[in-house]
CSV table of C-alpha atoms in Angstrom, one decimal:
chain,number,residue,atom,x,y,z
A,1,MET,CA,45.5,-5.2,-18.8
A,2,SER,CA,46.9,-3.2,-21.6
A,3,GLU,CA,45.6,-3.3,-25.1
A,4,PRO,CA,47.5,-5.6,-27.6
A,5,LEU,CA,49.7,-3.8,-30.2
A,6,ALA,CA,47.8,-5.6,-33.0
A,7,PRO,CA,44.3,-7.2,-33.0
A,8,PRO,CA,44.5,-10.9,-32.5
A,9,SER,CA,42.7,-11.6,-35.8
A,10,LEU,CA,45.6,-9.9,-37.6
A,11,LEU,CA,48.0,-12.6,-36.5
A,12,PHE,CA,46.2,-15.4,-38.5
A,13,GLU,CA,45.5,-16.1,-42.1
A,14,PHE,CA,41.9,-17.3,-42.1
A,15,CYS,CA,40.1,-19.3,-44.8
A,16,ILE,CA,36.4,-19.8,-44.4
A,17,GLU,CA,33.9,-22.0,-46.3
A,18,ILE,CA,30.9,-20.6,-48.1
A,19,ARG,CA,28.3,-23.3,-48.8
A,20,ARG,CA,26.4,-23.6,-52.1
A,21,PHE,CA,22.8,-22.4,-52.1
A,22,ASP,CA,20.1,-25.0,-52.4
A,23,SER,CA,16.6,-23.6,-53.0
A,24,LYS,CA,15.1,-26.8,-51.4
A,25,GLN,CA,16.8,-25.9,-48.0
A,26,THR,CA,15.3,-22.4,-47.8
A,27,SER,CA,12.0,-21.5,-46.2
A,28,LYS,CA,9.0,-22.0,-48.4
A,29,THR,CA,6.6,-19.3,-49.4
A,30,ASN,CA,3.6,-19.0,-47.1
A,31,LYS,CA,1.0,-21.4,-48.5
A,32,THR,CA,-1.9,-19.2,-47.5
A,33,ALA,CA,-0.7,-16.3,-49.7
A,34,PRO,CA,-2.2,-16.0,-53.1
A,35,LYS,CA,0.0,-17.3,-55.9
A,36,LYS,CA,1.2,-14.8,-58.5
A,37,LYS,CA,2.1,-15.5,-62.0
A,38,SER,CA,5.4,-14.4,-63.6
A,39,SER,CA,5.6,-13.5,-67.2
A,40,THR,CA,9.2,-14.6,-67.5
A,41,PRO,CA,10.8,-18.0,-66.6
A,42,LEU,CA,12.8,-17.9,-63.3
A,43,ASN,CA,16.2,-19.4,-62.5
A,44,SER,CA,15.6,-21.8,-59.6
A,45,GLU,CA,18.7,-20.4,-57.9
A,46,GLU,CA,17.7,-16.8,-58.2
A,47,PRO,CA,15.3,-15.3,-55.6
A,48,THR,CA,12.6,-12.9,-56.6
A,49,ALA,CA,10.1,-10.6,-54.7
A,50,LEU,CA,7.6,-13.5,-55.0
A,51,LYS,CA,9.8,-16.0,-53.2
A,52,ASP,CA,10.4,-16.1,-49.4
A,53,TRP,CA,13.8,-17.4,-48.4
A,54,GLN,CA,16.3,-17.2,-45.6
A,55,LEU,CA,19.7,-18.8,-45.1
A,56,GLY,CA,19.7,-19.6,-41.4
A,57,ASP,CA,22.5,-20.9,-39.2
A,58,ARG,CA,23.9,-23.4,-41.7
A,59,PHE,CA,25.3,-20.6,-43.8
A,60,LEU,CA,26.7,-18.4,-40.9
A,61,ILE,CA,30.3,-17.2,-41.4
A,62,PRO,CA,32.7,-16.7,-38.4
A,63,ASP,CA,33.0,-13.5,-36.5
A,64,PHE,CA,36.8,-13.2,-36.0
A,65,ASN,CA,36.5,-9.9,-34.2
A,66,ALA,CA,35.2,-11.9,-31.2
A,67,LEU,CA,38.9,-12.8,-30.6
A,68,SER,CA,39.4,-9.2,-29.4
A,69,GLY,CA,36.5,-9.5,-27.0
A,70,LYS,CA,34.4,-7.0,-29.1
A,71,PRO,CA,30.6,-7.1,-28.5
A,72,LYS,CA,28.5,-8.8,-31.0
A,73,ASN,CA,25.4,-7.0,-32.3
A,74,GLY,CA,24.5,-9.3,-35.2
A,75,SER,CA,25.5,-12.1,-37.5
A,76,VAL,CA,26.0,-12.6,-41.2
A,77,ALA,CA,25.3,-15.6,-43.4
A,78,ILE,CA,26.5,-16.1,-47.0
A,79,ALA,CA,25.8,-18.7,-49.7
A,80,TRP,CA,26.8,-19.0,-53.3
A,81,ALA,CA,25.3,-20.2,-56.5
A,82,ASP,CA,26.2,-20.0,-60.1
A,83,ALA,CA,23.5,-17.3,-60.3
A,84,GLY,CA,25.2,-15.1,-57.7
A,85,LEU,CA,25.7,-14.6,-54.0
A,86,TYR,CA,23.2,-14.6,-51.1
A,87,LEU,CA,23.6,-12.5,-48.0
A,88,GLU,CA,21.7,-12.4,-44.8
A,89,ALA,CA,22.3,-10.1,-41.8
A,90,GLU,CA,20.6,-10.3,-38.4
A,91,VAL,CA,20.9,-7.4,-36.0
A,92,ARG,CA,19.6,-7.6,-32.4
A,93,GLY,CA,19.7,-5.5,-29.3
A,94,LYS,CA,18.4,-2.2,-30.7
A,95,LYS,CA,16.2,0.1,-28.7
A,96,GLN,CA,16.0,2.9,-31.3
A,97,PRO,CA,14.5,2.7,-34.8
A,98,VAL,CA,16.7,1.9,-37.8
A,99,ARG,CA,18.4,5.0,-39.1
A,100,PHE,CA,18.5,5.7,-42.8
A,101,THR,CA,19.5,8.7,-44.9
A,102,GLN,CA,20.1,9.2,-48.6
A,103,GLU,CA,23.8,9.7,-48.1
A,104,LYS,CA,26.4,6.9,-48.7
A,105,GLY,CA,28.7,5.6,-46.1
A,106,GLY,CA,28.3,5.0,-42.4
A,107,VAL,CA,25.5,7.4,-41.7
A,108,SER,CA,22.8,4.7,-42.3
A,109,ASP,CA,22.3,1.4,-40.5
A,110,GLY,CA,23.0,-1.6,-42.7
A,111,LEU,CA,25.4,-4.2,-44.1
A,112,ARG,CA,28.5,-3.4,-46.1
A,113,VAL,CA,30.3,-6.2,-48.0
A,114,TRP,CA,33.6,-6.2,-49.8
A,115,ILE,CA,34.1,-8.9,-52.4
A,116,ASP,CA,37.2,-9.8,-54.5
A,117,THR,CA,36.1,-12.4,-57.0
A,118,ARG,CA,39.7,-13.4,-57.8
A,119,ASN,CA,41.2,-13.8,-54.3
A,120,SER,CA,44.3,-11.6,-54.5
A,121,PRO,CA,45.8,-11.9,-51.0
A,122,HIS,CA,48.8,-9.7,-51.6
A,123,VAL,CA,47.1,-6.8,-53.4
A,124,HIS,CA,46.8,-3.7,-51.3
A,125,ARG,CA,44.9,-1.6,-53.8
A,126,ALA,CA,41.6,-2.8,-55.3
A,127,THR,CA,41.5,-4.2,-58.8
A,128,ARG,CA,38.4,-4.3,-61.1
A,129,PHE,CA,37.5,-7.6,-59.4
A,130,CYS,CA,37.0,-5.9,-56.1
A,131,HIS,CA,33.5,-4.6,-55.1
A,132,CYS,CA,32.0,-2.7,-52.2
A,133,PHE,CA,28.2,-3.2,-51.7
A,134,HIS,CA,26.0,-1.3,-49.2
A,135,PHE,CA,22.7,-2.8,-48.2
A,136,PHE,CA,20.1,-0.8,-46.3
A,137,PRO,CA,17.0,-2.3,-44.5
A,138,GLY,CA,15.1,0.9,-45.1
A,139,LEU,CA,12.6,2.2,-42.5
A,140,GLU,CA,9.8,0.3,-40.9
A,141,ALA,CA,6.2,1.5,-41.3
A,142,THR,CA,4.5,2.7,-38.1
A,143,LYS,CA,1.1,3.7,-36.9
A,144,LYS,CA,2.0,7.3,-37.5
A,145,SER,CA,3.5,6.6,-40.9
A,146,PRO,CA,1.9,3.4,-42.3
A,147,ASP,CA,3.9,3.5,-45.5
A,148,PRO,CA,7.7,2.9,-45.2
A,149,ILE,CA,9.6,6.2,-45.8
A,150,SER,CA,12.2,4.2,-47.7
A,151,SER,CA,12.3,0.6,-49.0
A,152,PRO,CA,15.2,-1.8,-48.7
A,153,ARG,CA,17.9,-1.1,-51.2
A,154,GLY,CA,21.5,-1.9,-52.2
A,155,ILE,CA,24.2,0.1,-54.0
A,156,LEU,CA,27.6,-0.7,-55.5
A,157,ASP,CA,30.0,1.9,-54.1
A,158,GLU,CA,33.6,2.7,-55.2
A,159,VAL,CA,36.5,1.1,-53.3
A,160,ALA,CA,38.7,3.8,-52.0
A,161,ARG,CA,42.2,4.1,-53.7
A,162,ALA,CA,41.3,1.4,-56.2
A,163,ARG,CA,43.4,1.0,-59.3
A,164,GLU,CA,40.3,0.1,-61.3
A,165,GLN,CA,36.6,-0.1,-60.5
A,166,PRO,CA,34.3,-3.0,-61.4
A,167,SER,CA,31.7,-2.7,-64.1
A,168,LEU,CA,28.9,-0.4,-63.3
A,169,ILE,CA,25.5,-1.9,-62.4
A,170,ALA,CA,22.0,-0.7,-61.9
A,171,SER,CA,20.9,-0.7,-58.2
A,172,SER,CA,17.6,-2.2,-59.3
A,173,ASP,CA,19.5,-5.4,-60.2
A,174,LEU,CA,20.2,-6.0,-56.5
A,175,ILE,CA,17.4,-7.8,-54.7
A,176,VAL,CA,17.0,-6.7,-51.1
A,177,LYS,CA,14.3,-7.2,-48.5
A,178,SER,CA,14.1,-6.7,-44.7
A,179,THR,CA,12.0,-7.9,-41.8
A,180,PHE,CA,11.8,-5.7,-38.7
A,181,ARG,CA,11.6,-6.9,-35.1
A,182,SER,CA,11.1,-5.1,-31.8
A,183,ASP,CA,14.9,-5.1,-31.2
A,184,GLY,CA,16.3,-5.1,-34.7
A,185,TYR,CA,15.9,-6.5,-38.2
A,186,ARG,CA,16.8,-9.2,-40.6
A,187,LEU,CA,18.1,-8.2,-44.1
A,188,ASN,CA,18.3,-10.5,-47.1
A,189,ALA,CA,20.2,-9.5,-50.2
A,190,PHE,CA,21.0,-11.3,-53.5
A,191,ILE,CA,23.9,-10.1,-55.8
A,192,PRO,CA,23.4,-11.5,-59.3
A,193,ALA,CA,26.5,-12.9,-61.1
A,194,ASN,CA,26.3,-10.2,-63.7
A,195,CYS,CA,26.8,-7.6,-60.9
A,196,LEU,CA,30.1,-9.3,-59.8
A,197,THR,CA,32.9,-8.6,-62.3
A,198,GLY,CA,35.0,-11.7,-62.7
A,199,TYR,CA,32.6,-14.0,-60.8
A,200,LEU,CA,33.2,-17.5,-62.3
A,201,PRO,CA,32.7,-20.2,-59.6
A,202,SER,CA,33.4,-23.0,-62.0
A,203,GLU,CA,36.9,-21.6,-62.7
A,204,PHE,CA,37.7,-19.6,-59.5
A,205,ASP,CA,36.4,-21.3,-56.4
A,206,ARG,CA,38.1,-19.0,-54.0
A,207,ILE,CA,37.2,-15.4,-53.4
A,208,ARG,CA,38.0,-12.8,-50.7
A,209,ILE,CA,35.2,-11.3,-48.6
A,210,PHE,CA,34.8,-8.9,-45.7
A,211,TYR,CA,31.8,-7.3,-44.0
A,212,ASP,CA,30.8,-4.9,-41.3
A,213,LEU,CA,27.4,-4.1,-39.8
A,214,VAL,CA,27.0,-0.4,-39.4
A,215,ASP,CA,24.7,0.7,-36.7
A,216,MET,CA,24.4,4.3,-35.4
A,217,GLU,CA,23.1,3.1,-32.0
A,218,LEU,CA,25.1,-0.1,-31.3
A,219,GLY,CA,28.3,0.8,-33.2
A,220,THR,CA,30.0,-0.9,-36.1
A,221,GLN,CA,30.7,-4.6,-35.9
A,222,SER,CA,33.3,-5.8,-38.4
A,223,GLN,CA,34.2,-9.3,-39.4
A,224,ALA,CA,37.8,-9.2,-38.1
A,225,LEU,CA,39.5,-5.8,-37.8
A,226,GLY,CA,38.8,-2.3,-36.7
A,227,PRO,CA,38.5,0.6,-39.1
A,228,GLU,CA,41.9,2.0,-38.1
A,229,LEU,CA,43.4,-0.7,-40.3
A,230,ARG,CA,41.5,0.6,-43.3
A,231,TYR,CA,40.0,-2.6,-44.4
A,232,ALA,CA,37.6,-0.7,-46.6
A,233,GLU,CA,40.4,0.0,-49.1
A,234,ASP,CA,42.9,-2.9,-48.7
A,235,PRO,CA,41.8,-6.3,-50.2
A,236,SER,CA,44.7,-8.1,-48.5
A,237,LEU,CA,42.9,-7.6,-45.2
A,238,TRP,CA,39.8,-9.3,-46.5
A,239,ILE,CA,39.1,-13.0,-45.6
A,240,GLU,CA,39.8,-15.8,-48.1
A,241,ALA,CA,36.7,-17.9,-48.8
A,242,LYS,CA,36.4,-21.2,-50.5
A,243,LEU,CA,33.1,-21.9,-52.4
A,244,VAL,CA,32.2,-25.5,-51.4
A,245,GLN,CA,29.5,-27.8,-52.7
């Protein structure tokens, strides 16, 4: 059977729903762990290194690349709050350790997410409301190297061919953590609202979003399209998402 001229997902205009984050629905901190005091008040919607949380199946977003029969290496969940966006990626099926280098782009395993906070379906070059985030799980500690060589981290990268870039942020503002398993990892990330130019859920309840899971062993799994369609630089190819209560 010959390959289709266009990927099936390109024939549809999708609109997904992103549920609102509720701190009461996330996993609670281990009760046996000693409690730590914080010197500053915390927003109940905003996670910190002292809080354990995960989104789970309720917040999973569809994988439209499955329409092309492409293998699935992982899943991505997203939730929203006034305080920002929550992301969770699960990768399974790995036999090799996670790969991480200091370079940007696809040379490191991790999650890439593109976000347009103003949902511009007919814009082919990114505006200042368009963002590209890279999240890396880091490297797991081993018996030979008890301390992780690198810790989980996130960066805001430039969108290629963009007319304008979003406001600069400090990478330290992005909250990232990872949990390693024998065959993969789970990565959790939080993007505060002040790191998302134009993010105003009370006024704009529709955004555009696209992700891919980069893996040097398993290959790259994108949300809907292959890299030959250059989704990394064309916001019109990203998926419309409605922020629902």
